CSV table of C-alpha atoms and ligand atoms in Angstrom, one decimal:
chain,number,residue,atom,x,y,z
A,8,UNK,CA,24.1,29.7,-51.4
A,9,UNK,CA,24.1,27.4,-54.4
A,10,UNK,CA,21.2,24.9,-54.8
A,11,UNK,CA,23.5,21.9,-54.5
A,12,UNK,CA,25.2,23.3,-51.4
A,13,UNK,CA,21.9,24.0,-49.7
A,14,UNK,CA,20.5,20.6,-50.7
A,15,UNK,CA,23.6,18.9,-49.2
A,16,UNK,CA,23.3,20.8,-46.0
A,17,UNK,CA,19.6,19.9,-45.6
A,18,UNK,CA,20.3,16.3,-46.3
A,19,UNK,CA,23.1,16.0,-43.7
A,20,UNK,CA,21.1,18.1,-41.3
A,21,UNK,CA,23.6,20.9,-41.0
A,22,UNK,CA,20.4,22.9,-41.8
A,23,UNK,CA,17.6,21.3,-39.9
A,24,UNK,CA,14.2,22.0,-38.2
A,25,UNK,CA,11.2,22.2,-40.5
A,26,UNK,CA,10.9,26.0,-40.5
A,27,UNK,CA,14.6,26.6,-41.2
A,28,UNK,CA,14.7,24.0,-44.0
A,29,UNK,CA,11.8,25.8,-45.6
A,30,UNK,CA,13.4,29.3,-45.3
A,31,UNK,CA,16.8,28.1,-46.5
A,32,UNK,CA,15.2,26.4,-49.6
A,33,UNK,CA,13.4,29.7,-50.3
A,34,UNK,CA,16.6,31.6,-50.0
A,35,UNK,CA,18.5,29.2,-52.2
A,36,UNK,CA,15.8,29.5,-55.0
A,37,UNK,CA,15.8,33.3,-54.7
A,38,UNK,CA,19.6,33.5,-55.0
A,39,UNK,CA,19.6,31.0,-57.8
A,40,UNK,CA,16.9,33.0,-59.7
A,41,UNK,CA,19.1,36.1,-59.2
A,42,UNK,CA,22.2,34.6,-60.7
A,43,UNK,CA,20.7,32.2,-63.3
A,44,UNK,CA,22.2,33.2,-66.7
A,45,UNK,CA,19.6,32.2,-69.4
A,46,UNK,CA,18.2,34.1,-72.4
A,47,UNK,CA,14.6,33.0,-72.4
A,48,UNK,CA,11.7,32.2,-70.2
A,49,UNK,CA,11.5,28.6,-71.1
A,50,UNK,CA,15.1,27.9,-70.0
A,51,UNK,CA,14.5,29.9,-66.8
A,52,UNK,CA,11.4,27.8,-66.0
A,53,UNK,CA,13.2,24.5,-66.7
A,54,UNK,CA,16.3,25.3,-64.6
A,55,UNK,CA,14.1,26.7,-61.7
A,56,UNK,CA,11.9,23.6,-61.7
A,57,UNK,CA,15.0,21.3,-61.6
A,58,UNK,CA,16.4,23.3,-58.7
A,59,UNK,CA,13.0,23.0,-56.9
A,60,UNK,CA,12.9,19.3,-57.4
A,61,UNK,CA,16.5,18.9,-56.1
A,62,UNK,CA,15.6,20.8,-52.9
A,63,UNK,CA,12.3,18.9,-52.3
A,64,UNK,CA,14.1,15.5,-52.7
A,65,UNK,CA,16.5,16.2,-49.8
A,66,UNK,CA,14.2,15.2,-46.9
A,67,UNK,CA,10.8,13.6,-47.5
A,68,UNK,CA,8.9,14.3,-44.3
A,69,UNK,CA,8.9,18.0,-43.4
A,70,UNK,CA,6.0,19.3,-45.6
A,71,UNK,CA,7.2,22.9,-44.9
A,72,UNK,CA,9.9,22.2,-47.6
A,73,UNK,CA,7.6,21.4,-50.6
A,74,UNK,CA,5.1,24.0,-49.4
A,75,UNK,CA,7.8,26.7,-49.3
A,76,UNK,CA,9.2,25.6,-52.7
A,77,UNK,CA,5.7,25.7,-54.3
A,78,UNK,CA,4.9,29.1,-52.9
A,79,UNK,CA,8.2,30.5,-54.3
A,80,UNK,CA,7.8,29.0,-57.8
A,81,UNK,CA,4.0,29.5,-58.0
A,82,UNK,CA,4.5,32.3,-60.6
A,83,UNK,CA,6.7,30.3,-63.0
A,84,UNK,CA,3.8,29.1,-65.1
A,85,UNK,CA,2.3,32.5,-65.5
A,86,UNK,CA,2.8,34.8,-68.5
A,87,UNK,CA,5.5,37.5,-68.4
A,88,UNK,CA,9.0,38.4,-69.6
A,89,UNK,CA,12.1,36.8,-68.2
A,90,UNK,CA,12.7,39.8,-66.0
A,91,UNK,CA,9.1,39.7,-64.6
A,92,UNK,CA,9.2,36.0,-63.9
A,93,UNK,CA,12.6,36.3,-62.3
A,94,UNK,CA,11.4,39.2,-60.1
A,95,UNK,CA,8.3,37.2,-59.2
A,96,UNK,CA,10.4,34.3,-57.8
A,97,UNK,CA,12.6,36.7,-55.8
A,98,UNK,CA,9.6,38.6,-54.4
A,99,UNK,CA,7.8,35.4,-53.4
A,100,UNK,CA,10.9,34.0,-51.7
A,101,UNK,CA,11.4,37.2,-49.7
A,102,UNK,CA,7.8,37.3,-48.7
A,103,UNK,CA,7.8,33.7,-47.6
A,104,UNK,CA,11.0,34.1,-45.6
A,105,UNK,CA,9.6,37.2,-43.7
A,106,UNK,CA,6.2,35.7,-43.2
A,107,UNK,CA,7.7,32.5,-41.9
A,108,UNK,CA,9.8,34.5,-39.3
A,109,UNK,CA,6.7,36.5,-38.4
A,110,UNK,CA,4.7,33.3,-38.0
A,111,UNK,CA,7.1,32.0,-35.4
A,112,UNK,CA,6.8,35.3,-33.5
A,113,UNK,CA,3.0,35.2,-33.6
A,114,UNK,CA,3.0,31.6,-32.5
A,115,UNK,CA,5.2,32.6,-29.5
A,116,UNK,CA,2.6,35.1,-28.3
A,117,UNK,CA,-0.3,32.8,-28.8
A,118,UNK,CA,1.4,29.7,-27.3
A,119,UNK,CA,2.7,31.7,-24.3
A,120,UNK,CA,-0.9,32.4,-23.4
A,121,UNK,CA,-1.5,28.7,-23.0
A,122,UNK,CA,1.4,28.4,-20.5
A,123,UNK,CA,0.5,29.2,-16.9
A,124,UNK,CA,2.7,30.7,-14.2
A,125,UNK,CA,4.4,27.8,-12.3
A,126,UNK,CA,4.1,25.4,-15.2
A,127,UNK,CA,6.6,22.6,-15.9
A,128,UNK,CA,6.7,22.0,-19.6
A,129,UNK,CA,8.1,18.9,-21.4
A,130,UNK,CA,9.5,19.4,-24.9
A,131,UNK,CA,11.0,16.8,-27.3
A,132,UNK,CA,13.5,17.5,-30.0
A,133,UNK,CA,14.4,21.1,-31.0
A,134,UNK,CA,11.6,23.1,-32.3
A,135,UNK,CA,12.0,26.8,-32.9
A,136,UNK,CA,8.3,27.3,-32.7
A,137,UNK,CA,7.8,25.4,-29.5
A,138,UNK,CA,10.8,27.1,-27.9
A,139,UNK,CA,9.6,30.5,-28.9
A,140,UNK,CA,6.4,29.9,-26.9
A,141,UNK,CA,8.4,28.8,-23.8
A,142,UNK,CA,10.8,31.7,-24.0
A,143,UNK,CA,7.9,34.2,-24.5
A,144,UNK,CA,6.1,32.8,-21.5
A,145,UNK,CA,9.3,33.2,-19.4
A,146,UNK,CA,9.9,36.7,-20.8
A,147,UNK,CA,6.4,37.8,-19.8
A,148,UNK,CA,7.3,37.0,-16.2
A,149,UNK,CA,5.8,33.5,-15.8
A,150,UNK,CA,7.9,31.2,-13.5
A,151,UNK,CA,8.3,28.1,-15.6
A,152,UNK,CA,10.7,25.1,-15.8
A,153,UNK,CA,11.3,22.6,-18.6
A,154,UNK,CA,12.0,18.9,-19.1
A,155,UNK,CA,14.0,18.5,-22.3
A,156,UNK,CA,14.7,15.1,-23.8
A,157,UNK,CA,18.1,14.0,-25.3
A,158,UNK,CA,16.6,13.0,-28.7
A,159,UNK,CA,18.6,10.1,-29.9
A,160,UNK,CA,20.2,9.5,-32.3
A,161,UNK,CA,21.0,13.1,-33.4
A,162,UNK,CA,20.9,14.7,-29.9
A,163,UNK,CA,18.9,17.8,-30.9
A,164,UNK,CA,18.1,18.0,-27.2
A,165,UNK,CA,21.5,19.6,-26.8
A,166,UNK,CA,20.5,22.5,-29.0
A,167,UNK,CA,17.3,22.9,-26.9
A,168,UNK,CA,19.1,23.0,-23.5
A,169,UNK,CA,21.6,25.5,-24.8
A,170,UNK,CA,18.8,27.8,-25.9
A,171,UNK,CA,16.9,27.4,-22.7
A,172,UNK,CA,20.0,27.9,-20.6
A,173,UNK,CA,20.9,31.1,-22.5
A,174,UNK,CA,17.3,32.3,-21.8
A,175,UNK,CA,17.8,31.6,-18.1
A,176,UNK,CA,15.1,28.9,-17.9
A,177,UNK,CA,15.5,26.1,-15.4
A,178,UNK,CA,15.7,22.9,-17.3
A,179,UNK,CA,16.0,19.2,-16.5
A,180,UNK,CA,17.7,17.2,-19.2
A,181,UNK,CA,16.6,13.6,-19.5
A,182,UNK,CA,17.1,10.6,-21.7
A,183,UNK,CA,14.2,9.8,-24.1
A,184,UNK,CA,13.2,6.7,-22.2
A,185,UNK,CA,12.7,8.7,-18.9
A,186,UNK,CA,9.7,10.6,-20.1
A,187,UNK,CA,7.1,8.3,-18.4
A,188,UNK,CA,9.1,8.4,-15.2
A,189,UNK,CA,8.8,12.2,-15.0
A,190,UNK,CA,5.4,12.8,-16.7
A,191,UNK,CA,3.7,13.3,-13.3
A,192,UNK,CA,5.9,16.3,-12.7
A,193,UNK,CA,4.9,17.9,-16.0
A,194,UNK,CA,1.9,20.3,-16.5
A,195,UNK,CA,2.1,20.6,-20.3
A,196,UNK,CA,3.8,18.9,-23.2
A,197,UNK,CA,4.8,21.3,-26.0
A,198,UNK,CA,6.5,20.1,-29.2
A,199,UNK,CA,6.9,21.3,-32.8
A,200,UNK,CA,5.8,19.6,-36.0
A,201,UNK,CA,7.3,18.6,-39.4
A,202,UNK,CA,3.8,18.0,-40.8
A,203,UNK,CA,0.2,18.1,-39.8
A,204,UNK,CA,-2.2,15.9,-41.8
A,205,UNK,CA,-5.8,16.8,-42.8
A,206,UNK,CA,-7.2,14.7,-40.0
A,207,UNK,CA,-5.0,16.5,-37.4
A,208,UNK,CA,-2.3,13.8,-36.9
A,209,UNK,CA,1.0,15.3,-36.1
A,210,UNK,CA,4.2,14.1,-37.7
A,211,UNK,CA,7.2,15.0,-35.5
A,212,UNK,CA,10.6,13.7,-34.3
A,213,UNK,CA,10.7,10.0,-33.5
A,214,UNK,CA,9.5,9.5,-29.9
A,215,UNK,CA,6.9,12.2,-30.0
A,216,UNK,CA,4.1,9.6,-30.1
A,217,UNK,CA,5.5,7.9,-27.0
A,218,UNK,CA,5.6,11.2,-25.2
A,219,UNK,CA,2.0,11.9,-26.3
A,220,UNK,CA,1.0,8.5,-25.1
A,221,UNK,CA,2.5,9.1,-21.7
A,222,UNK,CA,0.9,12.5,-21.5
A,223,UNK,CA,-2.5,11.1,-22.4
A,224,UNK,CA,-2.2,8.4,-19.7
A,225,UNK,CA,-1.2,11.0,-17.1
A,226,UNK,CA,-3.9,13.5,-18.3
A,227,UNK,CA,-1.3,16.1,-19.2
A,228,UNK,CA,-2.2,18.4,-22.1
A,229,UNK,CA,-0.3,18.2,-25.3
A,230,UNK,CA,0.2,21.3,-27.4
A,231,UNK,CA,1.9,21.4,-30.8
A,232,UNK,CA,3.4,24.6,-32.3
A,233,UNK,CA,3.2,24.6,-36.1
A,234,UNK,CA,3.2,27.3,-38.7
A,235,UNK,CA,0.4,26.9,-41.3
A,236,UNK,CA,2.9,25.9,-44.0
A,237,UNK,CA,3.5,22.7,-42.1
A,238,UNK,CA,0.0,21.5,-42.9
A,239,UNK,CA,0.0,18.9,-45.6
A,240,UNK,CA,-2.4,19.6,-48.5
A,241,UNK,CA,-2.0,16.4,-50.3
A,242,UNK,CA,-3.2,14.4,-47.3
A,243,UNK,CA,-6.7,15.6,-48.4
A,244,UNK,CA,-6.4,13.1,-51.3
A,245,UNK,CA,-5.3,10.3,-49.0
A,246,UNK,CA,-1.5,10.8,-49.6
A,247,UNK,CA,0.5,9.6,-46.6
A,248,UNK,CA,3.4,11.5,-45.2
A,249,UNK,CA,6.6,9.6,-46.0
A,250,UNK,CA,8.6,8.9,-42.8
A,251,UNK,CA,12.3,9.4,-43.5
A,252,UNK,CA,14.5,6.5,-42.5
A,253,UNK,CA,18.0,7.8,-42.0
A,254,UNK,CA,21.4,6.0,-42.2
A,255,UNK,CA,22.1,3.2,-39.6
A,256,UNK,CA,25.4,4.9,-38.9
A,257,UNK,CA,23.6,7.5,-36.9
A,258,UNK,CA,22.6,4.8,-34.4
A,259,UNK,CA,25.5,2.3,-34.5
A,260,UNK,CA,29.0,2.7,-36.1
A,261,UNK,CA,30.0,0.6,-39.0
A,262,UNK,CA,32.7,-1.0,-36.8
A,263,UNK,CA,30.1,-2.3,-34.3
A,264,UNK,CA,27.6,-3.2,-36.9
A,265,UNK,CA,30.2,-5.3,-38.7
A,266,UNK,CA,30.5,-7.5,-35.6
A,267,UNK,CA,26.7,-8.1,-35.6
A,268,UNK,CA,25.8,-9.6,-38.9
A,269,UNK,CA,22.3,-10.6,-37.7
A,270,UNK,CA,21.4,-7.2,-36.5
A,271,UNK,CA,19.6,-4.6,-38.7
A,272,UNK,CA,19.5,-1.0,-37.4
A,273,UNK,CA,16.2,0.8,-38.1
A,274,UNK,CA,16.3,4.5,-37.9
A,275,UNK,CA,13.1,6.3,-38.7
A,276,UNK,CA,13.5,10.0,-38.0
A,277,UNK,CA,9.8,10.8,-37.3
A,278,UNK,CA,6.6,9.2,-36.1
A,279,UNK,CA,2.9,10.0,-36.2
A,280,UNK,CA,0.8,11.1,-33.2
A,281,UNK,CA,-2.9,10.7,-33.8
A,282,UNK,CA,-5.2,13.7,-33.4
A,283,UNK,CA,-6.8,12.1,-30.3
A,284,UNK,CA,-3.5,12.7,-28.4
A,285,UNK,CA,-3.2,16.3,-29.4
A,286,UNK,CA,-5.2,19.0,-27.4
A,287,UNK,CA,-4.3,22.0,-29.5
A,288,UNK,CA,-2.2,23.1,-32.4
A,289,UNK,CA,-0.8,26.6,-32.1
A,290,UNK,CA,-0.5,28.3,-35.5
A,291,UNK,CA,0.2,31.9,-36.4
A,292,UNK,CA,-3.5,32.4,-37.1
A,293,UNK,CA,-4.7,31.0,-33.8
A,294,UNK,CA,-4.7,27.9,-31.6
A,295,UNK,CA,-7.0,25.3,-33.1
A,296,UNK,CA,-8.1,21.8,-32.2
A,297,UNK,CA,-6.4,19.3,-34.5
A,298,UNK,CA,-9.7,18.4,-36.1
A,299,UNK,CA,-9.7,21.9,-37.7
A,300,UNK,CA,-6.6,21.1,-39.8
A,301,UNK,CA,-8.7,21.0,-43.0
A,302,UNK,CA,-9.7,24.6,-42.4
A,303,UNK,CA,-6.0,25.7,-42.4
A,304,UNK,CA,-5.3,23.7,-45.5
A,305,UNK,CA,-8.3,25.3,-47.3
A,306,UNK,CA,-8.2,28.8,-46.1
A,307,UNK,CA,-4.4,29.4,-45.7
A,308,UNK,CA,-2.8,27.1,-48.2
A,309,UNK,CA,-5.6,27.5,-50.8
A,310,UNK,CA,-6.4,23.9,-51.2
A,311,UNK,CA,-10.2,23.7,-51.3
A,312,UNK,CA,-12.4,20.8,-52.2
A,313,UNK,CA,-12.0,21.7,-56.0
A,314,UNK,CA,-8.3,20.9,-55.7
A,315,UNK,CA,-9.3,17.6,-54.1
A,316,UNK,CA,-11.5,16.8,-57.1
A,317,UNK,CA,-8.8,17.8,-59.6
A,318,UNK,CA,-6.2,15.6,-57.9
A,319,UNK,CA,-8.6,12.8,-57.5
A,320,UNK,CA,-9.3,12.9,-61.3
A,321,UNK,CA,-5.5,12.9,-62.0
A,322,UNK,CA,-5.0,10.0,-59.6
A,323,UNK,CA,-7.8,8.0,-61.1
A,324,UNK,CA,-6.4,8.6,-64.6
A,325,UNK,CA,-3.0,7.3,-63.4
A,326,UNK,CA,-4.6,4.1,-62.2
A,327,UNK,CA,-6.3,3.4,-65.6
B,668,LIG,P1,10.7,23.9,-36.1
B,668,LIG,C1,12.6,18.9,-36.5
B,668,LIG,O1,13.1,18.0,-37.4
B,668,LIG,C2,12.0,18.4,-35.2
B,668,LIG,O2,11.2,17.2,-35.5
B,668,LIG,C3,11.2,19.5,-34.8
B,668,LIG,O3,10.2,19.2,-33.9
B,668,LIG,C4,10.6,20.0,-36.1
B,668,LIG,O4,11.6,19.8,-37.1
B,668,LIG,C5,10.0,21.4,-36.2
B,668,LIG,O5,11.0,22.3,-36.0
B,668,LIG,P2,14.6,17.7,-37.7
B,668,LIG,O6,15.0,18.6,-38.8
B,668,LIG,O7,10.4,24.2,-37.5
B,668,LIG,O8,15.5,17.9,-36.4
B,668,LIG,O9,9.6,24.2,-35.1
B,668,LIG,O10,14.7,16.2,-38.1
B,668,LIG,O11,12.1,24.5,-35.7
């Protein structure tokens, strides 16, 4: 698929979900690298960098997107012939795509172990990683049922209930505001993530922090399923995750809004759940307490304290 086509599909959410966004960006860069007609390394680098920027700019919150793009283009600055550099991009993209798929499978096995026979699980939005855990627990013979939220305004809950229904899992479909009313019937909350910060805060679909709050009040455990490439390296240097605010038309039509001149629709797509509300984050390399997020960033994304210093120097220079 062309870069612009993929970028458009990510922007309008035809391609959505933090993992899928990352894989489709990697695929787009790989296909672009294959077909890019240039005669020298410099032009190849320039065009690839532009394509990378275009993809990253589509949605600001899911860190999986810039992480995937950076993994794919990491060899661009190295030395080599045009053929070598082109092949490096293709190889890295293919490796990322397959390791991302494997990560979800691995998370399913690890997460399923944290689900007990007889559990009722509440999930919010549509997370491939969270659903993989639930489906794996069901497949392994545990009798489970699910509460799935509607997820206004984009109704990703519909995708969730279709998947659960197809898997033969008993599911209660509820509106977002009914979570607190049903939380006492729930044994475990299990959601996905668009980003995890260095201090273990989880950025996920709007409403997740309310779910977490209800779960904490009712002493229900909260698990988050997140591949390691959803951890946000730049939060080490204090960078905040940008919360995407989507068009008001997703919430209220232009026709209705035009009759309400004093009303402004706010439509943030994500919110932040502090680490204190999260019991465990299930990654493909193991289930960790949120406080261990830095270890993932250092050991699996390669961002050590040295990178911190480098970035700090750069940031300070910018301020001068
Ligand atoms: P997986 C989604 O964002 C949801 O917030 C979901 O929890 C998260 O990505 C992770 O999804 P959106 O694209 O990668 O629907 O686990 O805004 O599928």
